[in-house]
Short mmCIF file of C-alpha atoms and ligand atoms in Angstrom, two decimals:
data_model
loop_
_atom_site.label_atom_id
_atom_site.label_comp_id
_atom_site.label_asym_id
_atom_site.label_seq_id
_atom_site.Cartn_x
_atom_site.Cartn_y
_atom_site.Cartn_z
CA MET A 251 -71.46 -12.06 -45.18
CA LEU A 252 -74.60 -11.27 -47.19
CA GLU A 253 -74.67 -11.67 -50.93
CA TRP A 254 -75.66 -8.66 -53.02
CA HIS A 255 -79.26 -8.26 -54.15
CA PRO A 256 -80.83 -5.53 -56.31
CA ALA A 257 -82.04 -3.48 -53.34
CA MET A 258 -78.47 -3.13 -52.10
CA LYS A 259 -75.92 -0.58 -53.15
CA ARG A 260 -73.67 -1.39 -56.12
CA VAL A 261 -70.37 0.34 -56.61
CA TYR A 262 -68.57 0.32 -59.95
CA PHE A 263 -64.78 0.55 -59.71
CA ASP A 264 -63.98 -0.73 -63.20
CA ASN A 265 -64.04 2.44 -65.28
CA ASN A 266 -60.80 1.52 -67.07
CA ALA A 267 -62.64 -1.47 -68.55
CA THR A 268 -65.56 0.66 -69.65
CA THR A 269 -67.66 3.58 -68.47
CA PRO A 270 -71.42 4.06 -68.49
CA VAL A 271 -72.71 6.43 -71.16
CA ASP A 272 -73.21 9.85 -69.57
CA PRO A 273 -76.95 10.75 -69.74
CA GLU A 274 -76.01 14.08 -71.32
CA VAL A 275 -74.00 12.25 -74.00
CA LEU A 276 -76.98 9.96 -74.59
CA GLN A 277 -79.26 12.98 -75.06
CA ALA A 278 -76.83 14.43 -77.61
CA MET A 279 -76.72 11.22 -79.67
CA LEU A 280 -80.39 10.17 -79.51
CA PRO A 281 -81.69 12.44 -82.33
CA TYR A 282 -79.21 10.78 -84.70
CA PHE A 283 -81.07 7.46 -84.62
CA CYS A 284 -84.62 8.34 -85.73
CA GLU A 285 -84.66 12.02 -86.72
CA ILE A 286 -81.24 12.85 -88.19
CA TYR A 287 -80.72 9.37 -89.60
CA GLY A 288 -79.14 10.33 -92.95
CA ASN A 289 -75.99 8.89 -94.41
CA ALA A 290 -73.34 11.56 -93.87
CA SER A 291 -72.15 11.04 -97.47
CA SER A 292 -75.57 11.80 -99.03
CA ILE A 293 -75.87 15.22 -100.66
CA HIS A 294 -79.52 15.79 -99.69
CA SER A 295 -80.43 17.68 -96.56
CA THR A 296 -81.11 14.54 -94.48
CA GLY A 297 -77.55 13.46 -95.21
CA GLN A 298 -76.08 16.90 -94.69
CA LYS A 299 -77.62 17.20 -91.21
CA ALA A 300 -75.83 13.99 -90.28
CA ARG A 301 -72.65 15.36 -91.87
CA SER A 302 -72.76 18.49 -89.76
CA GLY A 303 -73.12 16.30 -86.62
CA VAL A 304 -70.00 14.39 -87.66
CA GLU A 305 -68.01 17.54 -88.43
CA LYS A 306 -68.98 19.21 -85.16
CA ALA A 307 -67.80 16.08 -83.34
CA ARG A 308 -64.52 16.20 -85.25
CA GLU A 309 -63.96 19.73 -83.92
CA GLN A 310 -64.80 18.62 -80.39
CA VAL A 311 -62.38 15.67 -80.51
CA ALA A 312 -59.66 17.88 -82.00
CA ALA A 313 -60.17 20.45 -79.22
CA LEU A 314 -59.58 17.84 -76.52
CA LEU A 315 -56.33 16.77 -78.19
CA GLY A 316 -54.99 20.17 -79.26
CA ALA A 317 -55.25 19.01 -82.88
CA ARG A 318 -56.84 20.34 -86.06
CA ALA A 319 -60.18 18.86 -87.05
CA ASN A 320 -58.87 17.53 -90.36
CA GLU A 321 -56.32 15.46 -88.45
CA VAL A 322 -59.07 13.39 -86.75
CA THR A 323 -60.32 10.12 -88.30
CA PHE A 324 -63.26 8.30 -86.75
CA THR A 325 -62.95 4.55 -86.17
CA SER A 326 -64.76 1.77 -84.33
CA GLY A 327 -62.69 2.20 -81.16
CA GLY A 328 -59.26 2.12 -79.56
CA THR A 329 -58.26 -1.23 -81.04
CA GLU A 330 -58.99 -0.12 -84.58
CA SER A 331 -57.27 3.23 -84.06
CA ASP A 332 -54.11 1.48 -82.85
CA ASN A 333 -54.24 -0.98 -85.76
CA LEU A 334 -54.83 1.75 -88.32
CA ALA A 335 -51.89 3.78 -87.02
CA ILE A 336 -49.42 0.93 -86.59
CA GLN A 337 -50.26 -1.21 -89.60
CA GLY A 338 -50.94 1.83 -91.78
CA ILE A 339 -47.70 3.64 -90.95
CA VAL A 340 -45.53 0.52 -91.26
CA ALA A 341 -47.14 -0.40 -94.61
CA ALA A 342 -46.51 3.08 -95.99
CA ALA A 343 -42.91 3.26 -94.74
CA GLU A 344 -40.11 2.68 -97.19
CA GLY A 345 -37.38 0.08 -96.87
CA GLU A 346 -36.84 -3.62 -97.34
CA LYS A 347 -36.36 -4.23 -93.65
CA LYS A 348 -38.55 -2.39 -91.16
CA HIS A 349 -38.17 -2.14 -87.39
CA VAL A 350 -40.75 -1.08 -84.80
CA ILE A 351 -40.21 -0.22 -81.12
CA ALA A 352 -43.06 -0.76 -78.63
CA ALA A 353 -43.31 -1.17 -74.87
CA LYS A 354 -43.80 -4.49 -73.09
CA ILE A 355 -46.56 -2.85 -71.06
CA GLU A 356 -48.64 -1.81 -74.08
CA HIS A 357 -52.29 -2.85 -74.22
CA SER A 358 -52.89 -5.95 -76.34
CA ALA A 359 -54.34 -3.69 -79.07
CA VAL A 360 -50.77 -2.47 -79.66
CA ARG A 361 -48.78 -5.49 -78.45
CA ASN A 362 -50.61 -8.02 -80.58
CA THR A 363 -50.62 -5.74 -83.63
CA CYS A 364 -46.83 -5.56 -83.32
CA GLU A 365 -46.66 -9.35 -82.84
CA ALA A 366 -48.70 -9.79 -86.02
CA LEU A 367 -46.29 -7.49 -87.89
CA ALA A 368 -43.39 -9.56 -86.54
CA GLU A 369 -44.97 -12.65 -88.06
CA ARG A 370 -45.01 -10.81 -91.39
CA GLY A 371 -41.28 -10.09 -91.23
CA VAL A 372 -41.13 -6.75 -89.40
CA ASP A 373 -38.54 -6.64 -86.60
CA VAL A 374 -40.06 -5.58 -83.30
CA THR A 375 -38.26 -4.57 -80.10
CA PHE A 376 -40.35 -4.52 -76.93
CA VAL A 377 -38.68 -2.18 -74.44
CA PRO A 378 -38.95 -3.07 -70.75
CA SER A 379 -40.60 -1.08 -67.98
CA GLY A 380 -39.20 -0.07 -64.64
CA GLY A 381 -40.71 -1.65 -61.54
CA ASP A 382 -42.72 1.55 -61.14
CA GLY A 383 -44.55 0.95 -64.44
CA VAL A 384 -42.71 3.68 -66.30
CA ILE A 385 -40.58 3.26 -69.42
CA ASN A 386 -37.08 4.72 -69.49
CA PRO A 387 -36.72 6.92 -72.60
CA ASP A 388 -33.06 5.81 -72.86
CA ASP A 389 -34.27 2.27 -73.53
CA VAL A 390 -36.25 3.62 -76.48
CA ARG A 391 -33.25 5.62 -77.72
CA ASN A 392 -30.96 2.60 -77.39
CA ALA A 393 -33.38 0.41 -79.33
CA LEU A 394 -33.28 2.69 -82.39
CA ARG A 395 -31.78 1.22 -85.56
CA PRO A 396 -31.24 2.69 -89.03
CA GLU A 397 -34.28 0.71 -90.22
CA THR A 398 -36.61 1.81 -87.36
CA VAL A 399 -39.80 3.26 -88.85
CA LEU A 400 -42.12 3.58 -85.84
CA ILE A 401 -42.06 3.99 -82.06
CA CYS A 402 -45.26 3.04 -80.15
CA ILE A 403 -45.34 4.03 -76.52
CA MET A 404 -48.65 4.38 -74.71
CA HIS A 405 -49.56 7.57 -72.84
CA ALA A 406 -51.15 6.01 -69.73
CA ASN A 407 -51.12 2.34 -68.82
CA ASN A 408 -54.53 0.71 -68.48
CA GLU A 409 -53.66 -1.47 -65.49
CA LEU A 410 -51.40 0.76 -63.43
CA GLY A 411 -52.47 4.19 -64.62
CA THR A 412 -48.80 5.12 -64.92
CA VAL A 413 -48.13 7.98 -67.31
CA GLN A 414 -45.22 7.47 -69.68
CA PRO A 415 -42.63 10.14 -70.56
CA VAL A 416 -44.19 10.61 -74.00
CA GLU A 417 -42.90 14.15 -74.49
CA GLU A 418 -39.31 12.98 -74.19
CA ILE A 419 -40.04 9.99 -76.42
CA GLY A 420 -41.61 12.38 -78.93
CA ARG A 421 -38.33 14.33 -79.02
CA ILE A 422 -36.33 11.12 -79.48
CA ALA A 423 -38.59 10.12 -82.39
CA ALA A 424 -38.30 13.54 -84.01
CA GLU A 425 -34.49 13.60 -83.70
CA ALA A 426 -34.30 10.12 -85.26
CA ASP A 427 -36.86 11.03 -87.93
CA VAL A 428 -39.06 8.10 -86.93
CA TRP A 429 -42.89 8.14 -86.70
CA PHE A 430 -44.31 8.13 -83.16
CA HIS A 431 -47.68 6.59 -82.22
CA THR A 432 -49.17 6.84 -78.74
CA ASP A 433 -52.20 5.04 -77.33
CA ALA A 434 -54.07 7.67 -75.30
CA VAL A 435 -57.14 5.50 -74.64
CA GLN A 436 -56.58 5.66 -70.87
CA SER A 437 -55.30 9.21 -70.64
CA ALA A 438 -57.67 11.22 -72.84
CA GLY A 439 -60.28 12.94 -70.71
CA LYS A 440 -58.37 12.14 -67.47
CA ILE A 441 -55.16 14.16 -67.86
CA PRO A 442 -54.19 16.82 -70.42
CA VAL A 443 -53.46 15.32 -73.84
CA ASP A 444 -51.84 17.73 -76.27
CA VAL A 445 -50.53 16.29 -79.51
CA GLU A 446 -48.19 19.27 -80.00
CA LYS A 447 -46.59 18.88 -76.57
CA ILE A 448 -46.33 15.11 -76.97
CA GLY A 449 -44.95 15.49 -80.48
CA CYS A 450 -46.71 12.34 -81.68
CA ASP A 451 -47.66 11.64 -85.28
CA SER A 452 -50.65 9.53 -84.35
CA LEU A 453 -52.73 9.05 -81.22
CA ALA A 454 -55.60 6.67 -80.42
CA ILE A 455 -58.67 7.31 -78.26
CA SER A 456 -61.80 5.27 -77.50
CA GLY A 457 -65.37 6.41 -76.79
CA HIS A 458 -66.36 3.89 -74.14
CA LYS A 459 -63.57 4.91 -71.77
CA ILE A 460 -64.87 8.48 -71.63
CA TYR A 461 -68.65 8.05 -71.16
CA ALA A 462 -69.56 7.65 -74.84
CA PRO A 463 -70.79 4.27 -76.12
CA LYS A 464 -68.76 1.25 -77.13
CA GLY A 465 -67.84 0.87 -80.80
CA VAL A 466 -66.59 4.36 -81.58
CA GLY A 467 -63.13 5.86 -81.38
CA ALA A 468 -60.81 8.24 -83.15
CA LEU A 469 -57.31 8.39 -84.51
CA TYR A 470 -55.36 11.61 -84.63
CA LEU A 471 -53.01 11.61 -87.63
CA ARG A 472 -50.69 14.58 -87.88
CA LYS A 473 -50.89 16.32 -91.24
CA GLY A 474 -48.17 14.83 -93.42
CA THR A 475 -48.01 11.44 -91.66
CA ARG A 476 -47.62 8.81 -94.38
CA THR A 477 -50.05 5.97 -93.84
CA GLN A 478 -52.10 3.41 -95.74
CA PRO A 479 -55.64 2.26 -95.03
CA ILE A 480 -56.09 -1.18 -93.51
CA LEU A 481 -59.70 -1.55 -94.72
CA PHE A 482 -60.82 -1.04 -98.31
CA GLY A 483 -64.11 0.37 -99.50
CA GLY A 484 -65.52 3.84 -100.11
CA HIS A 485 -63.84 7.21 -99.78
CA HIS A 486 -65.03 7.99 -96.25
CA GLU A 487 -62.88 9.79 -93.71
CA ARG A 488 -60.59 11.29 -96.38
CA ASP A 489 -59.77 7.83 -97.72
CA ARG A 490 -58.28 6.83 -94.41
CA ARG A 491 -61.09 4.65 -93.09
CA PRO A 492 -63.86 3.40 -95.39
CA GLY A 493 -67.37 2.55 -94.18
CA THR A 494 -70.56 4.53 -93.54
CA GLU A 495 -69.92 6.65 -90.45
CA ASN A 496 -71.43 5.64 -87.11
CA VAL A 497 -73.03 9.09 -86.88
CA ALA A 498 -74.75 8.72 -83.49
CA GLY A 499 -71.62 7.20 -81.94
CA ILE A 500 -69.41 9.91 -83.43
CA VAL A 501 -71.72 12.65 -82.11
CA ALA A 502 -71.56 10.99 -78.69
CA LEU A 503 -67.77 10.80 -78.79
CA GLY A 504 -67.57 14.50 -79.70
CA HIS A 505 -69.91 15.47 -76.88
CA ALA A 506 -68.01 13.29 -74.38
CA CYS A 507 -64.72 14.94 -75.43
CA GLU A 508 -66.22 18.38 -74.94
CA MET A 509 -67.54 17.46 -71.48
CA ALA A 510 -64.19 15.97 -70.48
CA ARG A 511 -62.27 19.02 -71.72
CA THR A 512 -64.35 21.55 -69.83
CA LYS A 513 -64.22 19.61 -66.54
CA LEU A 514 -60.77 18.05 -66.80
CA GLU A 515 -58.93 19.90 -64.06
CA ALA A 516 -61.65 19.89 -61.41
CA GLU A 517 -62.56 16.27 -62.08
CA SER A 518 -58.96 15.17 -62.00
CA GLU A 519 -58.46 16.79 -58.57
CA ARG A 520 -61.68 15.28 -57.23
CA LEU A 521 -60.80 11.80 -58.47
CA SER A 522 -57.21 11.78 -57.26
CA ALA A 523 -58.37 12.82 -53.77
CA LEU A 524 -60.89 9.94 -53.74
CA ARG A 525 -58.37 7.47 -55.17
CA ASN A 526 -55.68 8.47 -52.66
CA ARG A 527 -58.09 8.11 -49.75
CA PHE A 528 -59.11 4.70 -51.06
CA GLU A 529 -55.50 3.52 -51.37
CA GLN A 530 -54.52 4.84 -47.95
CA GLY A 531 -57.56 3.16 -46.41
CA ILE A 532 -56.72 -0.21 -47.96
CA VAL A 533 -53.05 -0.08 -47.01
CA ALA A 534 -54.00 0.84 -43.43
CA ALA A 535 -56.63 -1.89 -43.06
CA VAL A 536 -55.21 -4.82 -45.05
CA PRO A 537 -51.86 -6.10 -43.75
CA HIS A 538 -49.13 -6.34 -46.46
CA ALA A 539 -51.30 -4.64 -49.12
CA ARG A 540 -49.26 -2.38 -51.40
CA VAL A 541 -50.03 0.08 -54.15
CA ASN A 542 -48.22 -0.44 -57.46
CA GLY A 543 -46.81 2.51 -59.39
CA GLN A 544 -47.67 4.82 -56.49
CA ASN A 545 -44.66 7.10 -56.85
CA ALA A 546 -44.90 7.42 -60.62
CA PRO A 547 -46.99 10.04 -62.41
CA ARG A 548 -50.42 8.42 -62.68
CA THR A 549 -53.90 9.00 -64.03
CA PRO A 550 -56.09 10.23 -61.16
CA ASN A 551 -58.61 7.38 -61.19
CA THR A 552 -56.57 4.17 -61.09
CA ALA A 553 -55.51 2.16 -58.04
CA ASN A 554 -53.56 -1.04 -58.64
CA ILE A 555 -53.14 -2.95 -55.41
CA THR A 556 -51.41 -6.22 -54.53
CA ILE A 557 -52.97 -8.09 -51.63
CA PRO A 558 -50.51 -10.95 -51.03
CA PHE A 559 -51.97 -14.41 -50.31
CA ILE A 560 -55.24 -13.82 -52.11
CA GLU A 561 -56.29 -15.13 -55.50
CA GLY A 562 -57.36 -12.12 -57.56
CA GLU A 563 -60.15 -13.77 -59.53
CA ALA A 564 -61.66 -15.18 -56.32
CA MET A 565 -61.51 -11.72 -54.77
CA VAL A 566 -63.19 -10.12 -57.80
CA ILE A 567 -66.02 -12.66 -57.57
CA ALA A 568 -66.34 -12.30 -53.79
CA LEU A 569 -66.52 -8.51 -54.08
CA ASP A 570 -68.96 -8.74 -56.97
CA LEU A 571 -71.29 -10.87 -54.85
CA ARG A 572 -71.23 -8.11 -52.24
CA GLY A 573 -71.86 -5.22 -54.63
CA LEU A 574 -68.44 -4.01 -55.81
CA SER A 575 -67.16 -4.34 -59.39
CA CYS A 576 -63.40 -4.28 -59.92
CA SER A 577 -60.97 -6.33 -61.98
CA THR A 578 -57.74 -8.26 -62.14
CA GLY A 579 -55.31 -7.10 -64.81
CA ALA A 580 -56.75 -5.92 -68.10
CA ALA A 581 -60.44 -6.62 -68.56
CA CYS A 582 -59.77 -8.18 -71.93
CA SER A 583 -57.52 -10.81 -70.39
CA SER A 584 -59.77 -11.59 -67.42
CA GLY A 585 -60.54 -15.27 -67.32
CA ALA A 586 -57.14 -16.12 -68.82
CA VAL A 587 -55.02 -18.24 -66.52
CA ALA A 588 -51.75 -16.48 -67.36
CA PRO A 589 -50.89 -13.56 -65.08
CA SER A 590 -51.13 -10.07 -66.57
CA PRO A 591 -48.19 -9.39 -68.94
CA VAL A 592 -48.11 -5.80 -67.66
CA LEU A 593 -47.56 -6.92 -64.08
CA THR A 594 -44.94 -9.51 -65.04
CA ALA A 595 -43.23 -6.82 -67.16
CA ILE A 596 -42.81 -4.65 -64.05
CA GLY A 597 -41.09 -7.56 -62.32
CA MET A 598 -43.88 -9.24 -60.37
CA GLN A 599 -43.75 -12.95 -59.69
CA PRO A 600 -46.79 -14.81 -61.10
CA ALA A 601 -48.26 -15.34 -57.60
CA GLU A 602 -48.01 -11.62 -56.80
CA ALA A 603 -49.50 -10.68 -60.17
CA ARG A 604 -52.42 -13.01 -59.52
CA ALA A 605 -52.94 -11.34 -56.14
CA THR A 606 -53.28 -7.92 -57.75
CA LEU A 607 -56.49 -6.00 -58.32
CA ARG A 608 -57.34 -2.90 -60.30
CA PHE A 609 -59.85 -0.44 -58.91
CA SER A 610 -60.65 2.30 -61.42
CA LEU A 611 -62.86 5.17 -60.30
CA GLY A 612 -64.88 7.39 -62.60
CA LYS A 613 -66.94 10.55 -62.83
CA PHE A 614 -69.92 8.92 -61.11
CA THR A 615 -67.82 7.68 -58.17
CA THR A 616 -68.78 9.34 -54.89
CA SER A 617 -67.13 9.63 -51.51
CA GLU A 618 -69.77 7.22 -50.18
CA ASP A 619 -68.68 4.67 -52.79
CA VAL A 620 -65.14 4.84 -51.41
CA ASP A 621 -66.48 4.43 -47.85
CA PHE A 622 -68.46 1.38 -48.99
CA ALA A 623 -65.40 -0.19 -50.64
CA LEU A 624 -63.25 0.50 -47.59
CA ARG A 625 -65.82 -1.17 -45.33
CA LEU A 626 -66.05 -4.19 -47.61
CA ILE A 627 -62.57 -5.04 -48.87
CA PRO A 628 -60.59 -5.70 -45.64
CA GLY A 629 -63.05 -8.35 -44.41
CA VAL A 630 -63.26 -10.11 -47.79
CA ALA A 631 -59.45 -10.10 -48.10
CA GLU A 632 -59.15 -11.62 -44.63
CA GLN A 633 -61.69 -14.35 -45.44
CA LEU A 634 -59.86 -15.30 -48.64
CA ARG A 635 -56.50 -15.25 -46.93
CA GLU A 636 -57.67 -17.69 -44.34
CA LEU A 637 -58.01 -20.18 -47.21
CA SER A 638 -54.33 -19.72 -48.10
CA PRO A 639 -51.95 -22.22 -46.47
CA LEU A 640 -49.15 -19.66 -46.80
CA TYR A 641 -50.86 -16.85 -44.90
CA LYS A 642 -50.02 -16.24 -41.26
CA LYS A 643 -52.23 -13.77 -39.44
CA PRO A 644 -50.21 -10.91 -37.91
CA VAL A 645 -50.08 -11.38 -34.16
CA ALA A 646 -51.14 -8.35 -32.10
CA VAL A 647 -48.41 -7.20 -29.67
N1 PLP B 957 -55.71 0.74 -75.50
C1 PLP B 957 -55.86 0.78 -74.17
C2 PLP B 957 -54.77 1.38 -73.33
C3 PLP B 957 -57.01 0.26 -73.57
O1 PLP B 957 -57.15 0.29 -72.24
C4 PLP B 957 -58.00 -0.31 -74.41
C5 PLP B 957 -59.21 -0.94 -73.81
O2 PLP B 957 -59.16 -1.46 -72.71
C6 PLP B 957 -57.81 -0.29 -75.80
C7 PLP B 957 -56.66 0.24 -76.31
C8 PLP B 957 -58.84 -0.85 -76.73
O3 PLP B 957 -59.91 0.05 -76.90
P1 PLP B 957 -61.33 -0.46 -77.45
O4 PLP B 957 -61.94 -1.27 -76.35
O5 PLP B 957 -62.08 0.79 -77.76
O6 PLP B 957 -61.06 -1.27 -78.67
#
């Protein structure tokens, strides 16, 4: 099979790792580099023009989340938003002994923040996930203790796309009078995210997952949520997050949120139709291939597929050489030898987890891209399987 060269088509199925900046978003942010370059804290007009860009973006982010603008704090991305919520809320909570509940299938931005708190003496319970990639709210309820201060359950999982029962978990948190943080990095802009319906006290989003650049994100903090800053400096962002604002990035994030909000329903339908056709095509053409989390509520763009007897990293490289970008597990843990903790948490054996690939479609994915992937993947899977001593070709009858 031919290797890819620049004249050939390239298809990008790794939008959960990052998305390209939408050209319209780029146009919106460009003036904030050389023309409207002021510091948003300066009182002169150059500064105030930058300030109005930031405040318009705050409204746009709030509109996507069903929040009020003054409940939005800009950060450097999803990781910082999760850290600010979790560390900040736990630090501000009262009590000698503090307990936090999180899910085993959280992104490392949440999981490792909780692990770090555990090293500092906070008790942490990681609740399991069902084999379908969905958390049982009863497990959260049963993990509650008198000293529980925070529940962290993600909205949509980054590897499987599975959507968690956050509304029910929000009710459990409210009844127990415990703060509730949700990581909406993979759901915002793909499915409706409404902080009132979810009943969360804090919610994290990231720019580069929704066609804004890397290095900008936001944290929703419900009015009245007691929190402490995790960085110290000036009085920016209502004393919640010091540091001169990344004005161009913030403007881009606002614009991306507005675009996502106005096209959410139509885009979600378009993507789920493409994703479903892709999954059906793979299952039909690749013996033993199976889709993980298929019967659970899912984000419309994510396909997580196990292709037994292949080695995931080898498949990613083989597909890359032929023009298709996809990933194994979470992008951040690619290259690590250990199988994805999310896949092991849903009960996969290490060999199965290593034979699992994530294909995440995006707003620039076309029907032709799906055709291309469906033409490519079965042959590459077959070639790799032939290298496996365990694989026996199905015999035609
Ligand atoms: N949370 C989830 C669910 C993610 O998928 C990611 C990124 O992959 C993050 C948090 C981290 O976001 P960022 O890359 O903006 O730090």
